[in-house]
Amino acid sequence: MQCQQSSKEGIIIETRILDAFDISKDLENIRLAAEVIKNGGLVGFPTETVYGLGANALDSKAVEKIFIAKGRPQDNPLIVHVSSLEMIEPLVLDFDDKAKALADKFWPGPLTIIMNKSEIIPDSVSAGLKTVAIRFPSNLIARELISLANVPIAAPSANLSGSPSPTTARHVIEDLSGRIDVILNSSACEVGLESTVISLAGETPRLLRPGYITPKELESVLGKIEIDKAVFQSISNDTVVNAPGMKYKHYSPKALVKVVKGSFEEYKAFVEGRKEEGIAALCFSGEGKKLSVPFVEFGNEEKSEQQAVMLFDALRRLDEIGAKIVYARCPSAEGVGLAVTNRLFKAAGFEVIEL
Ligand code: TXA
Ligand code: MG
């Protein structure tokens, strides 16, 4: 066990960093983390999408600590994580046929379903909305943590508000050590982007956030779905939106990011013709060595799943190399690529240069 303290402004508490790679070997550590959750504390833990920052979802005091630790706006509701379908019934009013069909096909896994909430969900979790977001993750460490805590766990991504979501334990340690009680040190996340969020609270199912589960896969269960306009365009901060989180410019590195549409040859000529200080390229694997500017790569051009795994780490690395302005290659928006494109476009404030 290691301990870390933070000298960052505001919160200074001792953060225990506990290995959790293997359920049986590391069971005592997961049990300890579950005790922390039961006692109203905060735990950073792995999921298959990104690392989460968890608290007992039924304890509003504990949930409030999440917002403070992350510096998260209070009007952005949290996802409630469960480790069995039985845990869901008391949390929602309508675990209906559509929700059950989605659960049957995609849970446990990287899908979040919005339903009308029951009374036991505190306002701090739902940010005053009448709905609650529910997810049953597939990651075994996450599931063990939830079942040992024996309460639903409210968890946003375990990053400081405004920085890219964490896909490794190291990212969580960088952002949150000294601000939370425990970080479970586990493997890198297999998906690398946050869960697909679908709302079943309205007339027609509505995709609020694209992810690893694609619109096509959702439509194979639900029939026609709507895609919220926040997926494709920037939403101003004072707008009332269906997915409050979509209006914030998450994921951004400190550098200004612009997406560039065109062939690699056009992109190379464009980037190398720029004169700005601190310029960097965010490009596909194998392209960097052909460029004369500093670069970070985010996966094979043809492989959206690989881009999903690499994108958030790449955004953090751009900060590490001191990039001030980043020109990013534009990924394909097919399949999982819709989620990759959405996160990159958000990082760029939806600013796209067409060559
Ligand atoms: O993969 C994930 O979903 C990760 C892991 C930890 O499970 N969690 C995550 O949480 O990404 P967060 O808080 O970073 O994103 C939750 C998103 C936000 O955009 C939020 O606005 C939306 O879900 N959301 C939560 N509850 C909602 C509700 N009742 N209605 C509409 N949107 C909701
Ligand atoms: Mg987040």
Short mmCIF file of C-alpha atoms and ligand atoms in Angstrom, two decimals:
data_model
loop_
_atom_site.label_atom_id
_atom_site.label_comp_id
_atom_site.label_asym_id
_atom_site.label_seq_id
_atom_site.Cartn_x
_atom_site.Cartn_y
_atom_site.Cartn_z
CA MET A 1 0.00 0.00 0.00
CA GLN A 2 1.23 3.47 -0.86
CA CYS A 3 0.00 6.78 0.45
CA GLN A 4 -0.01 10.06 -1.41
CA GLN A 5 -0.75 13.55 -0.24
CA SER A 6 -1.55 16.52 -2.40
CA SER A 7 -0.44 20.07 -2.05
CA LYS A 8 -3.04 21.19 -4.61
CA GLU A 9 -5.24 24.01 -3.40
CA GLY A 10 -8.30 23.22 -1.33
CA ILE A 11 -8.33 19.62 -0.26
CA ILE A 12 -5.45 17.79 1.37
CA ILE A 13 -6.26 14.31 2.56
CA GLU A 14 -4.30 11.10 2.62
CA THR A 15 -5.05 9.00 -0.46
CA ARG A 16 -4.41 5.27 -0.19
CA ILE A 17 -3.42 3.70 -3.49
CA LEU A 18 -4.33 0.01 -3.42
CA ASP A 19 -3.61 -2.65 -6.05
CA ALA A 20 -6.73 -4.21 -7.57
CA PHE A 21 -5.66 -6.22 -10.60
CA ASP A 22 -7.00 -9.59 -9.55
CA ILE A 23 -10.27 -10.26 -7.72
CA SER A 24 -9.02 -13.09 -5.55
CA LYS A 25 -5.46 -11.88 -4.94
CA ASP A 26 -6.51 -8.28 -4.20
CA LEU A 27 -9.82 -9.02 -2.48
CA GLU A 28 -8.75 -7.45 0.83
CA ASN A 29 -7.99 -4.15 -0.95
CA ILE A 30 -11.34 -4.15 -2.73
CA ARG A 31 -13.03 -4.94 0.59
CA LEU A 32 -11.25 -1.98 2.19
CA ALA A 33 -12.40 0.30 -0.64
CA ALA A 34 -15.97 -0.99 -0.20
CA GLU A 35 -15.78 -0.10 3.53
CA VAL A 36 -14.71 3.43 2.57
CA ILE A 37 -17.78 3.73 0.30
CA LYS A 38 -20.07 2.43 3.08
CA ASN A 39 -18.59 4.99 5.48
CA GLY A 40 -19.31 7.93 3.17
CA GLY A 41 -15.85 8.22 1.56
CA LEU A 42 -14.66 8.52 -2.05
CA VAL A 43 -12.99 5.78 -4.13
CA GLY A 44 -11.42 5.97 -7.60
CA PHE A 45 -12.04 2.63 -9.35
CA PRO A 46 -11.62 1.04 -12.78
CA THR A 47 -14.46 0.35 -15.19
CA GLU A 48 -14.30 -0.93 -18.77
CA THR A 49 -14.92 2.61 -20.11
CA VAL A 50 -12.95 5.07 -17.94
CA TYR A 51 -12.04 5.19 -14.23
CA GLY A 52 -14.90 6.34 -11.99
CA LEU A 53 -14.95 8.40 -8.78
CA GLY A 54 -17.45 6.59 -6.57
CA ALA A 55 -19.54 7.36 -3.49
CA ASN A 56 -22.62 5.76 -1.92
CA ALA A 57 -25.40 6.99 -4.24
CA LEU A 58 -27.95 6.97 -1.43
CA ASP A 59 -25.87 9.20 0.87
CA SER A 60 -26.21 12.80 -0.30
CA LYS A 61 -23.36 14.05 1.94
CA ALA A 62 -20.99 11.52 0.35
CA VAL A 63 -22.22 12.48 -3.14
CA GLU A 64 -21.60 16.17 -2.44
CA LYS A 65 -17.93 15.33 -1.77
CA ILE A 66 -17.62 14.10 -5.38
CA PHE A 67 -18.51 17.53 -6.73
CA ILE A 68 -15.95 19.19 -4.43
CA ALA A 69 -13.14 16.70 -5.21
CA LYS A 70 -13.65 17.10 -8.99
CA GLY A 71 -14.57 20.78 -9.03
CA ARG A 72 -17.68 19.69 -10.95
CA PRO A 73 -20.64 22.02 -11.65
CA GLN A 74 -23.61 21.09 -9.41
CA ASP A 75 -26.08 21.01 -12.32
CA ASN A 76 -24.37 18.01 -13.92
CA PRO A 77 -26.01 14.76 -12.70
CA LEU A 78 -24.14 11.53 -11.92
CA ILE A 79 -24.46 7.96 -13.19
CA VAL A 80 -25.52 5.35 -10.60
CA HIS A 81 -23.63 2.04 -10.93
CA VAL A 82 -25.11 -1.32 -9.92
CA SER A 83 -23.80 -4.88 -9.85
CA SER A 84 -27.09 -6.73 -10.49
CA LEU A 85 -30.46 -6.09 -12.13
CA GLU A 86 -32.17 -6.55 -8.74
CA MET A 87 -30.42 -3.43 -7.45
CA ILE A 88 -32.22 -1.31 -10.08
CA GLU A 89 -35.89 -1.84 -9.14
CA PRO A 90 -35.85 0.42 -6.03
CA LEU A 91 -33.99 3.21 -7.89
CA VAL A 92 -36.41 3.82 -10.79
CA LEU A 93 -40.17 4.08 -11.41
CA ASP A 94 -40.21 2.29 -14.72
CA PHE A 95 -37.76 -0.50 -15.45
CA ASP A 96 -39.93 -1.22 -18.50
CA ASP A 97 -39.71 -3.64 -21.44
CA LYS A 98 -37.48 -1.35 -23.50
CA ALA A 99 -35.01 -0.93 -20.63
CA LYS A 100 -35.10 -4.67 -19.93
CA ALA A 101 -34.42 -5.46 -23.60
CA LEU A 102 -31.39 -3.12 -23.58
CA ALA A 103 -30.19 -4.60 -20.29
CA ASP A 104 -30.56 -8.09 -21.69
CA LYS A 105 -28.43 -7.30 -24.73
CA PHE A 106 -25.80 -4.85 -23.44
CA TRP A 107 -25.45 -5.30 -19.63
CA PRO A 108 -23.13 -5.74 -17.98
CA GLY A 109 -21.32 -3.31 -20.29
CA PRO A 110 -20.60 0.24 -21.48
CA LEU A 111 -24.20 1.49 -21.69
CA THR A 112 -26.03 3.96 -19.41
CA ILE A 113 -29.83 4.08 -19.43
CA ILE A 114 -31.78 7.13 -18.22
CA MET A 115 -35.10 6.30 -16.54
CA ASN A 116 -37.55 8.13 -14.27
CA LYS A 117 -36.12 8.11 -10.76
CA SER A 118 -37.68 6.90 -7.53
CA GLU A 119 -37.74 8.96 -4.31
CA ILE A 120 -34.64 7.34 -2.85
CA ILE A 121 -32.31 8.98 -5.37
CA PRO A 122 -30.97 12.16 -3.72
CA ASP A 123 -31.27 15.45 -5.64
CA SER A 124 -27.48 15.76 -5.52
CA VAL A 125 -27.23 12.66 -7.77
CA SER A 126 -29.87 13.70 -10.30
CA ALA A 127 -29.06 17.43 -10.12
CA GLY A 128 -32.73 18.12 -9.53
CA LEU A 129 -33.95 16.22 -12.63
CA LYS A 130 -36.81 13.70 -12.42
CA THR A 131 -34.61 11.07 -14.03
CA VAL A 132 -31.60 8.98 -13.06
CA ALA A 133 -28.80 7.45 -15.15
CA ILE A 134 -28.13 3.77 -14.41
CA ARG A 135 -25.17 1.64 -15.51
CA PHE A 136 -24.23 -1.99 -14.82
CA PRO A 137 -20.50 -2.14 -15.70
CA SER A 138 -18.76 -5.29 -16.92
CA ASN A 139 -15.40 -4.63 -15.23
CA LEU A 140 -15.00 -7.33 -12.57
CA ILE A 141 -13.24 -5.11 -10.02
CA ALA A 142 -16.03 -2.51 -10.32
CA ARG A 143 -18.69 -5.17 -9.86
CA GLU A 144 -16.93 -6.66 -6.83
CA LEU A 145 -16.58 -3.20 -5.28
CA ILE A 146 -20.29 -2.46 -5.73
CA SER A 147 -21.43 -5.82 -4.40
CA LEU A 148 -19.14 -5.67 -1.36
CA ALA A 149 -20.29 -2.11 -0.62
CA ASN A 150 -23.83 -3.42 -1.05
CA VAL A 151 -25.10 0.00 -2.18
CA PRO A 152 -25.45 1.59 -5.63
CA ILE A 153 -22.38 3.72 -6.39
CA ALA A 154 -22.72 7.20 -7.94
CA ALA A 155 -19.67 7.87 -10.08
CA PRO A 156 -18.61 10.44 -12.66
CA SER A 157 -15.30 9.98 -14.47
CA ALA A 158 -12.40 10.24 -11.97
CA ASN A 159 -10.73 13.32 -13.47
CA LEU A 160 -10.61 16.93 -12.37
CA SER A 161 -13.49 18.73 -14.08
CA GLY A 162 -12.22 20.05 -17.42
CA SER A 163 -9.40 17.56 -17.98
CA PRO A 164 -9.71 14.44 -20.15
CA SER A 165 -11.41 11.40 -18.59
CA PRO A 166 -8.92 8.99 -16.97
CA THR A 167 -8.20 5.72 -18.75
CA THR A 168 -5.38 4.56 -16.45
CA ALA A 169 -4.85 4.57 -12.68
CA ARG A 170 -1.95 6.97 -13.27
CA HIS A 171 -4.36 9.55 -14.72
CA VAL A 172 -6.51 9.28 -11.57
CA ILE A 173 -3.47 9.62 -9.32
CA GLU A 174 -2.35 12.73 -11.26
CA ASP A 175 -5.75 14.41 -10.93
CA LEU A 176 -7.15 13.28 -7.60
CA SER A 177 -4.47 12.14 -5.14
CA GLY A 178 -4.80 14.26 -2.02
CA ARG A 179 -8.50 14.84 -2.80
CA ILE A 180 -10.08 11.38 -2.30
CA ASP A 181 -9.72 8.48 0.17
CA VAL A 182 -8.72 5.53 -2.01
CA ILE A 183 -7.60 4.88 -5.59
CA LEU A 184 -7.81 1.30 -6.83
CA ASN A 185 -4.73 0.76 -8.97
CA SER A 186 -5.86 -1.54 -11.77
CA SER A 187 -5.40 -2.12 -15.50
CA ALA A 188 -5.96 0.43 -18.28
CA CYS A 189 -9.59 0.70 -19.45
CA GLU A 190 -10.46 -1.52 -22.43
CA VAL A 191 -12.92 0.88 -24.11
CA GLY A 192 -11.25 4.19 -23.27
CA LEU A 193 -14.29 6.47 -23.81
CA GLU A 194 -17.22 7.01 -21.45
CA SER A 195 -20.38 4.89 -21.78
CA THR A 196 -23.08 5.39 -24.39
CA VAL A 197 -25.95 7.30 -22.71
CA ILE A 198 -29.51 6.64 -23.93
CA SER A 199 -32.61 8.21 -22.42
CA LEU A 200 -35.80 6.17 -22.20
CA ALA A 201 -37.56 8.87 -20.19
CA GLY A 202 -39.22 10.57 -23.20
CA GLU A 203 -41.54 9.36 -26.00
CA THR A 204 -38.75 8.23 -28.34
CA PRO A 205 -35.44 6.79 -27.11
CA ARG A 206 -32.78 9.50 -27.42
CA LEU A 207 -29.03 9.06 -27.66
CA LEU A 208 -27.46 11.70 -25.39
CA ARG A 209 -23.82 10.59 -25.60
CA PRO A 210 -22.29 8.23 -28.19
CA GLY A 211 -19.96 5.47 -26.95
CA TYR A 212 -18.80 1.94 -27.64
CA ILE A 213 -22.41 0.74 -28.06
CA THR A 214 -23.32 2.32 -31.42
CA PRO A 215 -26.63 3.83 -32.64
CA LYS A 216 -27.02 0.85 -34.98
CA GLU A 217 -26.70 -1.62 -32.10
CA LEU A 218 -29.23 0.37 -30.04
CA GLU A 219 -31.64 0.45 -32.98
CA SER A 220 -31.38 -3.32 -33.33
CA VAL A 221 -33.17 -3.50 -29.96
CA LEU A 222 -35.26 -0.30 -29.83
CA GLY A 223 -36.13 0.50 -33.44
CA LYS A 224 -35.64 4.14 -34.49
CA ILE A 225 -33.83 6.35 -31.97
CA GLU A 226 -33.21 10.09 -31.98
CA ILE A 227 -29.72 11.50 -31.71
CA ASP A 228 -29.48 14.58 -29.51
CA LYS A 229 -28.12 17.68 -31.26
CA ALA A 230 -25.49 18.08 -28.52
CA VAL A 231 -23.69 15.11 -30.09
CA PHE A 232 -22.84 17.19 -33.16
CA GLN A 233 -22.68 20.78 -32.01
CA SER A 234 -21.55 22.99 -29.21
CA ILE A 235 -24.13 23.98 -26.59
CA SER A 236 -23.86 27.28 -24.75
CA ASN A 237 -23.50 27.16 -20.97
CA ASP A 238 -26.89 28.69 -20.20
CA THR A 239 -28.89 26.36 -22.44
CA VAL A 240 -31.22 23.78 -20.90
CA VAL A 241 -30.16 20.46 -22.45
CA ASN A 242 -31.14 16.82 -22.20
CA ALA A 243 -27.66 15.70 -21.11
CA PRO A 244 -26.30 18.51 -18.98
CA GLY A 245 -22.75 17.13 -19.24
CA MET A 246 -22.75 17.65 -22.99
CA LYS A 247 -22.63 21.43 -22.67
CA TYR A 248 -19.34 21.49 -20.78
CA LYS A 249 -16.08 21.50 -22.67
CA HIS A 250 -14.75 18.32 -21.00
CA TYR A 251 -11.80 16.44 -22.34
CA SER A 252 -9.91 19.52 -23.41
CA PRO A 253 -6.17 19.61 -22.99
CA LYS A 254 -4.86 23.05 -21.99
CA ALA A 255 -3.83 23.59 -25.60
CA LEU A 256 -6.27 25.03 -28.13
CA VAL A 257 -7.41 22.17 -30.38
CA LYS A 258 -8.66 22.42 -33.97
CA VAL A 259 -9.80 19.49 -36.09
CA VAL A 260 -8.54 19.46 -39.67
CA LYS A 261 -10.51 17.62 -42.40
CA GLY A 262 -8.63 16.45 -45.50
CA SER A 263 -6.15 13.87 -46.78
CA PHE A 264 -2.85 13.30 -44.96
CA GLU A 265 -0.95 15.13 -47.73
CA GLU A 266 -3.21 18.20 -47.42
CA TYR A 267 -2.93 18.04 -43.61
CA LYS A 268 0.88 17.82 -43.73
CA ALA A 269 1.14 20.82 -46.06
CA PHE A 270 -1.28 22.79 -43.87
CA VAL A 271 0.39 22.01 -40.51
CA GLU A 272 3.92 22.58 -41.81
CA GLY A 273 2.85 25.93 -43.30
CA ARG A 274 1.61 27.27 -39.93
CA LYS A 275 3.80 29.69 -38.02
CA GLU A 276 2.23 29.61 -34.52
CA GLU A 277 4.40 29.00 -31.47
CA GLY A 278 3.79 25.71 -29.61
CA ILE A 279 2.20 23.98 -32.57
CA ALA A 280 1.66 20.19 -32.31
CA ALA A 281 0.00 17.53 -34.44
CA LEU A 282 -2.52 14.99 -33.16
CA CYS A 283 -2.34 12.37 -35.87
CA PHE A 284 -2.87 8.70 -36.68
CA SER A 285 -0.27 6.01 -35.93
CA GLY A 286 2.70 6.06 -38.30
CA GLU A 287 2.06 9.63 -39.51
CA GLY A 288 4.09 11.53 -36.91
CA LYS A 289 7.49 10.60 -38.29
CA LYS A 290 6.50 12.12 -41.66
CA LEU A 291 5.83 15.52 -40.05
CA SER A 292 8.33 18.23 -39.11
CA VAL A 293 6.35 19.40 -36.03
CA PRO A 294 6.02 17.78 -32.54
CA PHE A 295 3.26 15.17 -32.56
CA VAL A 296 1.19 12.71 -30.54
CA GLU A 297 -0.49 9.76 -32.25
CA PHE A 298 -3.92 8.36 -31.34
CA GLY A 299 -4.25 5.04 -33.15
CA ASN A 300 -4.59 3.55 -36.59
CA GLU A 301 -6.65 5.62 -39.07
CA GLU A 302 -8.82 2.59 -39.90
CA LYS A 303 -9.40 1.43 -36.29
CA SER A 304 -11.95 3.44 -34.33
CA GLU A 305 -11.75 1.08 -31.32
CA GLN A 306 -8.01 1.71 -31.05
CA GLN A 307 -8.54 5.48 -31.35
CA ALA A 308 -11.11 5.24 -28.53
CA VAL A 309 -8.56 3.54 -26.26
CA MET A 310 -5.81 6.06 -27.05
CA LEU A 311 -7.54 9.45 -27.44
CA PHE A 312 -7.74 10.68 -23.83
CA ASP A 313 -4.17 9.65 -23.02
CA ALA A 314 -3.07 11.42 -26.22
CA LEU A 315 -4.83 14.63 -25.11
CA ARG A 316 -3.00 14.48 -21.77
CA ARG A 317 0.33 13.88 -23.53
CA LEU A 318 -0.18 17.01 -25.64
CA ASP A 319 -0.15 18.99 -22.40
CA GLU A 320 2.95 17.12 -21.24
CA ILE A 321 4.87 18.10 -24.40
CA GLY A 322 3.82 21.72 -23.86
CA ALA A 323 1.61 22.06 -26.94
CA LYS A 324 -0.14 25.43 -27.23
CA ILE A 325 -2.07 24.83 -30.44
CA VAL A 326 -2.98 21.38 -31.69
CA TYR A 327 -4.12 20.49 -35.20
CA ALA A 328 -5.92 17.13 -35.08
CA ARG A 329 -6.59 14.69 -37.91
CA CYS A 330 -10.33 14.10 -38.36
CA PRO A 331 -11.40 10.51 -37.54
CA SER A 332 -14.11 8.52 -39.33
CA ALA A 333 -17.52 8.89 -37.65
CA GLU A 334 -18.65 5.35 -38.52
CA GLY A 335 -19.58 2.93 -35.70
CA VAL A 336 -17.50 3.59 -32.57
CA GLY A 337 -15.93 6.43 -34.60
CA LEU A 338 -19.01 8.55 -33.81
CA ALA A 339 -17.93 8.57 -30.14
CA VAL A 340 -14.28 9.27 -30.99
CA THR A 341 -15.34 12.14 -33.26
CA ASN A 342 -17.72 13.53 -30.63
CA ARG A 343 -15.02 13.63 -27.91
CA LEU A 344 -12.39 15.12 -30.21
CA PHE A 345 -14.83 17.72 -31.58
CA LYS A 346 -15.77 18.63 -27.99
CA ALA A 347 -12.08 19.06 -27.15
CA ALA A 348 -11.93 21.39 -30.16
CA GLY A 349 -15.06 23.32 -29.16
CA PHE A 350 -16.47 21.95 -32.47
CA GLU A 351 -13.98 24.03 -34.46
CA VAL A 352 -13.24 22.28 -37.76
CA ILE A 353 -11.00 23.44 -40.60
CA GLU A 354 -11.97 21.96 -44.00
CA LEU A 355 -9.06 21.76 -46.45
O1 TXA B 1 -18.47 5.40 -18.70
C1 TXA B 1 -19.01 6.18 -17.94
O2 TXA B 1 -20.19 6.55 -18.11
C2 TXA B 1 -18.20 6.72 -16.76
C3 TXA B 1 -17.90 5.54 -15.83
C4 TXA B 1 -17.26 5.96 -14.55
O3 TXA B 1 -19.08 4.82 -15.59
N1 TXA B 1 -18.89 7.77 -16.09
C5 TXA B 1 -19.05 8.99 -16.64
O4 TXA B 1 -19.72 9.88 -15.83
O5 TXA B 1 -18.66 9.28 -17.73
P1 TXA B 1 -19.78 11.45 -16.13
O6 TXA B 1 -20.41 12.05 -14.93
O7 TXA B 1 -18.44 11.93 -16.49
O8 TXA B 1 -20.80 11.57 -17.31
C6 TXA B 1 -22.18 11.34 -17.08
C7 TXA B 1 -22.98 11.91 -18.20
C8 TXA B 1 -22.99 13.42 -18.15
O9 TXA B 1 -22.97 13.91 -19.48
C9 TXA B 1 -24.33 13.71 -17.47
O10 TXA B 1 -24.84 14.98 -17.79
C10 TXA B 1 -25.19 12.60 -18.01
O11 TXA B 1 -24.34 11.47 -18.07
N2 TXA B 1 -26.33 12.30 -17.11
C11 TXA B 1 -26.29 11.76 -15.88
N3 TXA B 1 -27.53 11.69 -15.35
C12 TXA B 1 -28.38 12.17 -16.28
C13 TXA B 1 -29.78 12.37 -16.34
N4 TXA B 1 -30.57 12.04 -15.34
N5 TXA B 1 -30.29 12.91 -17.47
C14 TXA B 1 -29.49 13.24 -18.51
N6 TXA B 1 -28.14 13.09 -18.50
C15 TXA B 1 -27.60 12.57 -17.41
MG MG B 2 -16.84 13.07 -17.04
#
